[in-house]
């Protein structure tokens, strides 16, 4: 059975289409958990009506706590072998689960699939499609390198709604979403932690999920806005998870994880706000709360230069290392690094 968890907040315009696309599935062995996160519109009433007419539908009503708390509430109620997360303003093809669940074997711990981006009027905006590939993660090193080389390079996107997970891995390792009001990209942290315990990740070239891009979405309004403070806090939470959940073996990779995560945000700042590299360090000092932790991890990056060579080539990696040194102490030739960073960002 699949437990389908749908966090719902202020999506009255979209939620019926979402729910009906799930109830129309050709794959029938599922439970649908609708989590009304204190929505101020009629979402709660709509959810209750579906629950009255279909015994597979369960509704949770709670105060508004954010999407992370809504998903966590759904996890606590879930009973299925697998867990799927679907956002309340998205919808899926009628054979979605039939196409994806059949990809699971006893050895597969997660299936990742592509998606179609559409606007409010169902006009197609683009498609993300993976190549079909199975990643065997039998060793701790393989899991860490999968996180660094795939998730943190966005070769596999970090959203949870384009993946299906095994519930036993989530429950046995006490995986939950951190409060999205305190961190940015709570999906990314959840997926990284999940991969620490997975032994096989399967990517399929199927695209049965429809992601609705509308003006009110966070990502639609992402341009020009820095989430460095929240991203830095997220890396601290990852460090705590590795330190206290039987994953201390992964701490040797943590400085690399830290840099790859914050690097993406630094690039966003550089590209979207056109900030001079000389001022990025000042912005870090202004936004990051735990500066000592932030810079301490950057100072530990030198041993990972060979890993960076493999990711980007030797010349680009050396520029990256120079930029790291500049971010730490501000004593390197700022203009030279700035010009090279701009080429990387492009």
Short mmCIF file of C-alpha atoms in Angstrom, two decimals:
data_model
loop_
_atom_site.label_atom_id
_atom_site.label_comp_id
_atom_site.label_asym_id
_atom_site.label_seq_id
_atom_site.Cartn_x
_atom_site.Cartn_y
_atom_site.Cartn_z
CA UNK A 1 0.00 0.00 0.00
CA UNK A 2 1.09 3.57 -0.70
CA UNK A 3 0.48 6.35 1.81
CA UNK A 4 -0.05 9.56 -0.14
CA UNK A 5 0.52 12.68 1.95
CA UNK A 6 -0.82 16.00 0.66
CA UNK A 7 -0.04 19.17 2.68
CA UNK A 8 -2.73 21.75 2.01
CA UNK A 9 -2.70 25.48 2.63
CA UNK A 10 -4.51 28.22 0.75
CA UNK A 11 -4.89 26.23 -2.48
CA UNK A 12 -8.69 26.23 -2.77
CA UNK A 13 -8.42 26.90 -6.49
CA UNK A 14 -6.30 23.79 -7.11
CA UNK A 15 -6.98 21.22 -4.40
CA UNK A 16 -9.98 19.47 -5.96
CA UNK A 17 -8.06 18.74 -9.14
CA UNK A 18 -5.17 17.40 -7.05
CA UNK A 19 -7.39 15.09 -4.99
CA UNK A 20 -9.42 13.87 -7.95
CA UNK A 21 -6.27 13.02 -9.90
CA UNK A 22 -5.26 10.78 -6.98
CA UNK A 23 -8.65 9.15 -6.45
CA UNK A 24 -8.82 8.33 -10.18
CA UNK A 25 -5.65 6.22 -10.01
CA UNK A 26 -5.63 2.88 -11.80
CA UNK A 27 -3.51 1.63 -8.89
CA UNK A 28 -6.06 1.22 -6.08
CA UNK A 29 -4.03 0.13 -3.06
CA UNK A 30 -3.43 3.45 -1.34
CA UNK A 31 -4.50 5.71 1.49
CA UNK A 32 -4.78 9.44 0.96
CA UNK A 33 -3.83 11.64 3.90
CA UNK A 34 -4.91 15.25 3.46
CA UNK A 35 -3.34 17.62 5.95
CA UNK A 36 -5.21 20.90 6.28
CA UNK A 37 -2.52 23.18 7.68
CA UNK A 38 -4.91 25.76 9.10
CA UNK A 39 -5.88 26.96 5.63
CA UNK A 40 -7.93 30.19 5.82
CA UNK A 41 -10.01 29.36 2.73
CA UNK A 42 -12.40 26.45 2.07
CA UNK A 43 -9.68 23.79 1.73
CA UNK A 44 -10.60 22.13 5.02
CA UNK A 45 -14.27 21.82 4.03
CA UNK A 46 -13.34 20.44 0.62
CA UNK A 47 -11.09 17.82 2.22
CA UNK A 48 -13.83 16.73 4.64
CA UNK A 49 -16.27 16.27 1.77
CA UNK A 50 -13.89 13.90 -0.02
CA UNK A 51 -13.34 11.95 3.20
CA UNK A 52 -17.11 11.48 3.58
CA UNK A 53 -17.40 9.91 0.13
CA UNK A 54 -14.23 7.78 -0.04
CA UNK A 55 -13.02 5.55 2.81
CA UNK A 56 -9.41 5.77 1.59
CA UNK A 57 -9.29 9.48 2.44
CA UNK A 58 -8.19 10.70 5.87
CA UNK A 59 -8.10 14.33 6.91
CA UNK A 60 -5.93 16.00 9.54
CA UNK A 61 -6.82 19.53 10.63
CA UNK A 62 -4.11 21.48 12.45
CA UNK A 63 -3.06 25.04 13.19
CA UNK A 64 -0.93 26.64 10.55
CA UNK A 65 2.62 25.36 11.19
CA UNK A 66 4.03 25.16 7.68
CA UNK A 67 4.49 22.46 5.05
CA UNK A 68 7.10 20.58 7.08
CA UNK A 69 4.78 20.12 10.06
CA UNK A 70 1.98 19.08 7.69
CA UNK A 71 4.13 16.41 6.08
CA UNK A 72 5.33 15.20 9.47
CA UNK A 73 1.74 14.84 10.64
CA UNK A 74 1.06 12.72 7.58
CA UNK A 75 4.10 10.53 8.22
CA UNK A 76 2.90 9.85 11.77
CA UNK A 77 -0.47 8.62 10.46
CA UNK A 78 0.83 6.69 7.44
CA UNK A 79 0.54 2.88 7.35
CA UNK A 80 1.67 2.07 3.82
CA UNK A 81 4.84 0.30 2.71
CA UNK A 82 5.65 3.34 0.57
CA UNK A 83 5.21 7.07 1.09
CA UNK A 84 4.49 9.62 -1.61
CA UNK A 85 4.32 13.38 -1.12
CA UNK A 86 2.15 15.40 -3.49
CA UNK A 87 1.70 19.15 -3.18
CA UNK A 88 -1.88 20.39 -2.93
CA UNK A 89 -1.66 22.58 -6.02
CA UNK A 90 -0.14 19.89 -8.26
CA UNK A 91 -1.74 16.87 -9.92
CA UNK A 92 -0.69 13.49 -11.31
CA UNK A 93 -1.52 11.33 -14.31
CA UNK A 94 -4.19 8.68 -13.67
CA UNK A 95 -1.68 5.80 -13.96
CA UNK A 96 0.99 7.57 -11.90
CA UNK A 97 1.32 4.96 -9.16
CA UNK A 98 0.89 2.02 -11.49
CA UNK A 99 3.84 3.33 -13.50
CA UNK A 100 6.07 4.11 -10.50
CA UNK A 101 5.30 1.47 -7.86
CA UNK A 102 6.03 -1.30 -10.37
CA UNK A 103 9.60 0.05 -10.51
CA UNK A 104 10.21 -1.02 -6.91
CA UNK A 105 11.90 -4.32 -6.09
CA UNK A 106 13.01 -5.61 -2.70
CA UNK A 107 16.36 -3.95 -3.31
CA UNK A 108 15.13 -0.50 -4.44
CA UNK A 109 14.73 2.04 -1.62
CA UNK A 110 13.61 5.09 -3.60
CA UNK A 111 12.29 5.79 -7.09
CA UNK A 112 12.92 9.22 -8.62
CA UNK A 113 10.91 10.39 -11.62
CA UNK A 114 10.66 13.46 -13.81
CA UNK A 115 7.84 15.96 -14.05
CA UNK A 116 6.06 18.38 -16.33
CA UNK A 117 5.94 22.07 -15.39
CA UNK A 118 2.63 23.70 -16.29
CA UNK A 119 1.04 27.08 -15.63
CA UNK A 120 -2.37 27.83 -14.13
CA UNK A 121 -4.00 27.23 -17.53
CA UNK A 122 -2.29 23.84 -18.04
CA UNK A 123 0.07 25.23 -20.66
CA UNK A 124 3.27 23.20 -20.69
CA UNK A 125 6.32 25.16 -19.58
CA UNK A 126 8.87 22.37 -19.81
CA UNK A 127 9.72 18.82 -18.78
CA UNK A 128 12.45 17.47 -16.54
CA UNK A 129 13.31 13.92 -17.52
CA UNK A 130 15.94 11.62 -16.03
CA UNK A 131 17.78 8.85 -17.78
CA UNK A 132 16.80 5.47 -16.40
CA UNK A 133 19.62 4.51 -14.06
CA UNK A 134 20.06 2.51 -10.87
CA UNK A 135 22.51 3.77 -8.25
CA UNK A 136 23.76 1.06 -5.90
CA UNK A 137 24.85 2.53 -2.59
CA UNK A 138 26.26 -0.44 -0.74
CA UNK A 139 29.02 1.41 1.08
CA UNK A 140 29.14 4.54 3.19
CA UNK A 141 31.47 6.14 0.64
CA UNK A 142 29.05 5.45 -2.21
CA UNK A 143 26.18 7.06 -0.29
CA UNK A 144 28.19 10.18 0.53
CA UNK A 145 29.44 10.54 -3.02
CA UNK A 146 25.90 10.11 -4.36
CA UNK A 147 24.77 12.99 -2.14
CA UNK A 148 27.70 15.19 -3.20
CA UNK A 149 27.75 14.31 -6.91
CA UNK A 150 24.04 13.89 -7.65
CA UNK A 151 21.80 15.65 -5.10
CA UNK A 152 24.04 18.61 -4.39
CA UNK A 153 24.88 19.06 -8.08
CA UNK A 154 21.16 19.00 -8.91
CA UNK A 155 21.66 16.10 -11.30
CA UNK A 156 18.86 14.62 -9.25
CA UNK A 157 16.56 17.35 -7.99
CA UNK A 158 15.95 17.62 -4.27
CA UNK A 159 12.13 17.94 -4.16
CA UNK A 160 10.32 15.13 -2.32
CA UNK A 161 7.26 15.19 -4.59
CA UNK A 162 9.14 13.62 -7.50
CA UNK A 163 10.21 10.62 -5.45
CA UNK A 164 8.57 7.71 -3.66
CA UNK A 165 10.15 6.47 -0.43
CA UNK A 166 10.04 3.37 1.75
CA UNK A 167 8.21 4.11 4.98
CA UNK A 168 10.36 1.73 7.06
CA UNK A 169 13.53 3.72 6.27
CA UNK A 170 11.79 6.94 7.30
CA UNK A 171 10.35 5.48 10.50
CA UNK A 172 13.33 3.36 11.60
CA UNK A 173 15.72 6.30 11.24
CA UNK A 174 13.31 8.88 12.70
CA UNK A 175 13.45 11.07 9.62
CA UNK A 176 11.28 14.16 9.69
CA UNK A 177 11.14 17.53 7.95
CA UNK A 178 12.64 20.49 9.79
CA UNK A 179 10.49 23.58 10.18
CA UNK A 180 10.37 25.27 6.77
CA UNK A 181 9.87 28.61 8.52
CA UNK A 182 13.45 28.35 9.81
CA UNK A 183 15.27 26.74 6.88
CA UNK A 184 15.06 26.93 3.10
CA UNK A 185 14.89 23.77 0.97
CA UNK A 186 13.62 21.47 3.72
CA UNK A 187 13.12 18.85 0.98
CA UNK A 188 16.84 18.84 0.26
CA UNK A 189 17.76 18.13 3.87
CA UNK A 190 15.19 15.33 4.08
CA UNK A 191 16.47 13.71 0.86
CA UNK A 192 20.11 13.95 1.95
CA UNK A 193 19.32 12.27 5.26
CA UNK A 194 17.23 9.58 3.55
CA UNK A 195 20.10 8.75 1.18
CA UNK A 196 22.38 8.09 4.15
CA UNK A 197 20.32 4.95 4.81
CA UNK A 198 19.34 3.91 1.28
CA UNK A 199 21.19 1.18 -0.59
CA UNK A 200 19.63 1.60 -4.01
CA UNK A 201 18.16 4.67 -5.73
CA UNK A 202 16.39 4.16 -9.05
CA UNK A 203 15.82 6.97 -11.54
CA UNK A 204 13.23 6.40 -14.25
CA UNK A 205 12.68 8.37 -17.44
CA UNK A 206 8.94 8.54 -16.72
CA UNK A 207 7.24 11.94 -16.16
CA UNK A 208 3.85 11.26 -14.52
CA UNK A 209 3.80 14.29 -12.18
CA UNK A 210 2.51 17.77 -13.08
CA UNK A 211 4.09 20.64 -11.17
CA UNK A 212 1.99 23.78 -11.32
CA UNK A 213 3.98 27.03 -11.45
CA UNK A 214 1.79 29.93 -10.38
CA UNK A 215 2.54 33.51 -9.29
CA UNK A 216 2.14 32.75 -5.59
CA UNK A 217 4.70 29.95 -5.45
CA UNK A 218 7.94 30.41 -3.52
CA UNK A 219 10.14 29.40 -6.44
CA UNK A 220 8.34 31.76 -8.83
CA UNK A 221 9.36 34.62 -6.55
CA UNK A 222 12.86 33.27 -5.87
CA UNK A 223 14.82 35.56 -8.18
CA UNK A 224 16.89 38.15 -6.44
CA UNK A 225 16.12 36.92 -2.92
CA UNK A 226 18.84 35.49 -0.71
CA UNK A 227 18.15 32.58 1.61
CA UNK A 228 21.75 32.35 2.80
CA UNK A 229 20.76 32.66 6.46
CA UNK A 230 18.29 29.76 6.23
CA UNK A 231 20.65 27.67 4.09
CA UNK A 232 23.49 28.11 6.58
CA UNK A 233 21.17 27.04 9.41
CA UNK A 234 20.18 23.99 7.37
CA UNK A 235 23.81 22.86 7.11
CA UNK A 236 24.11 23.14 10.88
CA UNK A 237 21.08 20.87 11.26
CA UNK A 238 22.61 18.37 8.85
CA UNK A 239 25.77 18.36 10.98
CA UNK A 240 23.68 17.65 14.09
CA UNK A 241 21.89 14.79 12.35
CA UNK A 242 25.16 13.20 11.27
CA UNK A 243 26.56 13.58 14.79
CA UNK A 244 23.64 12.06 16.65
CA UNK A 245 21.87 9.53 14.42
CA UNK A 246 24.43 6.81 13.82
CA UNK A 247 25.91 8.58 10.81
CA UNK A 248 29.13 9.86 12.32
CA UNK A 249 30.95 8.04 9.51
CA UNK A 250 29.58 10.69 7.12
CA UNK A 251 31.12 13.59 9.07
CA UNK A 252 34.31 13.18 7.07
CA UNK A 253 32.32 14.41 4.05
CA UNK A 254 30.52 17.19 5.87
CA UNK A 255 32.81 20.12 4.87
CA UNK A 256 32.22 19.12 1.24
CA UNK A 257 28.44 18.92 1.79
CA UNK A 258 28.52 22.29 3.54
CA UNK A 259 30.40 24.00 0.73
CA UNK A 260 28.31 22.53 -2.09
CA UNK A 261 25.11 23.63 -0.34
CA UNK A 262 26.16 27.21 0.46
CA UNK A 263 27.97 27.55 -2.87
CA UNK A 264 24.66 27.34 -4.68
CA UNK A 265 23.28 30.18 -2.59
CA UNK A 266 26.39 32.30 -3.10
CA UNK A 267 25.97 31.83 -6.84
CA UNK A 268 22.36 32.95 -6.60
CA UNK A 269 23.51 36.11 -4.84
CA UNK A 270 26.24 36.71 -7.41
CA UNK A 271 24.03 36.15 -10.46
CA UNK A 272 20.70 37.59 -9.37
CA UNK A 273 21.90 40.59 -7.41
CA UNK A 274 25.12 41.27 -9.32
CA UNK A 275 27.05 41.68 -6.09
CA UNK A 276 30.78 42.16 -6.39
CA UNK A 277 32.72 39.17 -5.02
CA UNK A 278 34.41 41.59 -2.61
CA UNK A 279 31.04 42.24 -1.02
CA UNK A 280 29.83 38.65 -0.81
CA UNK A 281 31.96 38.02 2.26
CA UNK A 282 30.40 41.08 3.89
CA UNK A 283 26.94 39.75 3.05
CA UNK A 284 27.83 36.42 4.65
CA UNK A 285 28.95 38.23 7.78
CA UNK A 286 25.64 40.11 7.85
CA UNK A 287 23.33 37.15 7.23
CA UNK A 288 24.91 34.08 8.80
CA UNK A 289 24.22 33.74 12.52
CA UNK A 290 26.80 31.08 13.38
CA UNK A 291 29.75 32.59 11.50
CA UNK A 292 32.34 30.53 13.37
CA UNK A 293 30.75 27.26 12.23
CA UNK A 294 30.20 28.54 8.68
CA UNK A 295 33.81 29.57 8.09
CA UNK A 296 35.32 26.67 10.05
CA UNK A 297 33.80 24.22 7.54
CA UNK A 298 35.15 26.25 4.62
CA UNK A 299 38.62 26.09 6.15
CA UNK A 300 38.42 22.29 5.95
CA UNK A 301 37.85 22.18 2.19
CA UNK A 302 41.46 21.81 0.99
CA UNK A 303 41.55 17.98 1.35
CA UNK A 304 38.58 17.77 -1.04
CA UNK A 305 40.34 19.42 -3.96
CA UNK A 306 40.58 16.12 -5.87
CA UNK A 307 36.85 15.69 -5.51
CA UNK A 308 36.32 19.17 -6.93
CA UNK A 309 38.72 18.33 -9.77
CA UNK A 310 36.44 15.42 -10.72
CA UNK A 311 33.32 17.57 -10.51
CA UNK A 312 34.44 20.62 -12.49
CA UNK A 313 37.92 20.01 -13.88
CA UNK A 314 41.23 21.13 -12.39
CA UNK A 315 41.22 24.76 -13.52
CA UNK A 316 37.71 25.52 -12.32
CA UNK A 317 38.31 23.67 -9.06
CA UNK A 318 41.43 25.72 -8.34
CA UNK A 319 39.42 28.90 -8.88
CA UNK A 320 36.82 27.54 -6.46
CA UNK A 321 39.49 26.90 -3.84
CA UNK A 322 40.88 30.41 -4.32
CA UNK A 323 37.40 31.82 -3.87
CA UNK A 324 36.97 29.81 -0.68
CA UNK A 325 40.20 31.24 0.70
CA UNK A 326 39.01 34.72 -0.17
CA UNK A 327 35.65 34.15 1.56
CA UNK A 328 37.50 33.02 4.67
CA UNK A 329 39.96 35.87 5.05
CA UNK A 330 39.33 38.45 2.29
CA UNK A 331 43.02 38.71 1.49
CA UNK A 332 43.12 37.41 -2.07
CA UNK A 333 43.01 39.44 -5.24
CA UNK A 334 39.32 40.17 -5.27
CA UNK A 335 38.91 41.37 -8.86
CA UNK A 336 40.67 38.35 -10.37
CA UNK A 337 38.49 35.96 -8.40
CA UNK A 338 35.39 37.98 -9.18
CA UNK A 339 35.95 37.76 -12.92
CA UNK A 340 36.58 34.04 -12.82
CA UNK A 341 33.56 33.41 -10.58
CA UNK A 342 31.35 35.27 -13.03
CA UNK A 343 32.49 32.88 -15.79
CA UNK A 344 31.67 29.89 -13.56
CA UNK A 345 28.22 31.28 -12.69
CA UNK A 346 27.41 31.70 -16.35
#
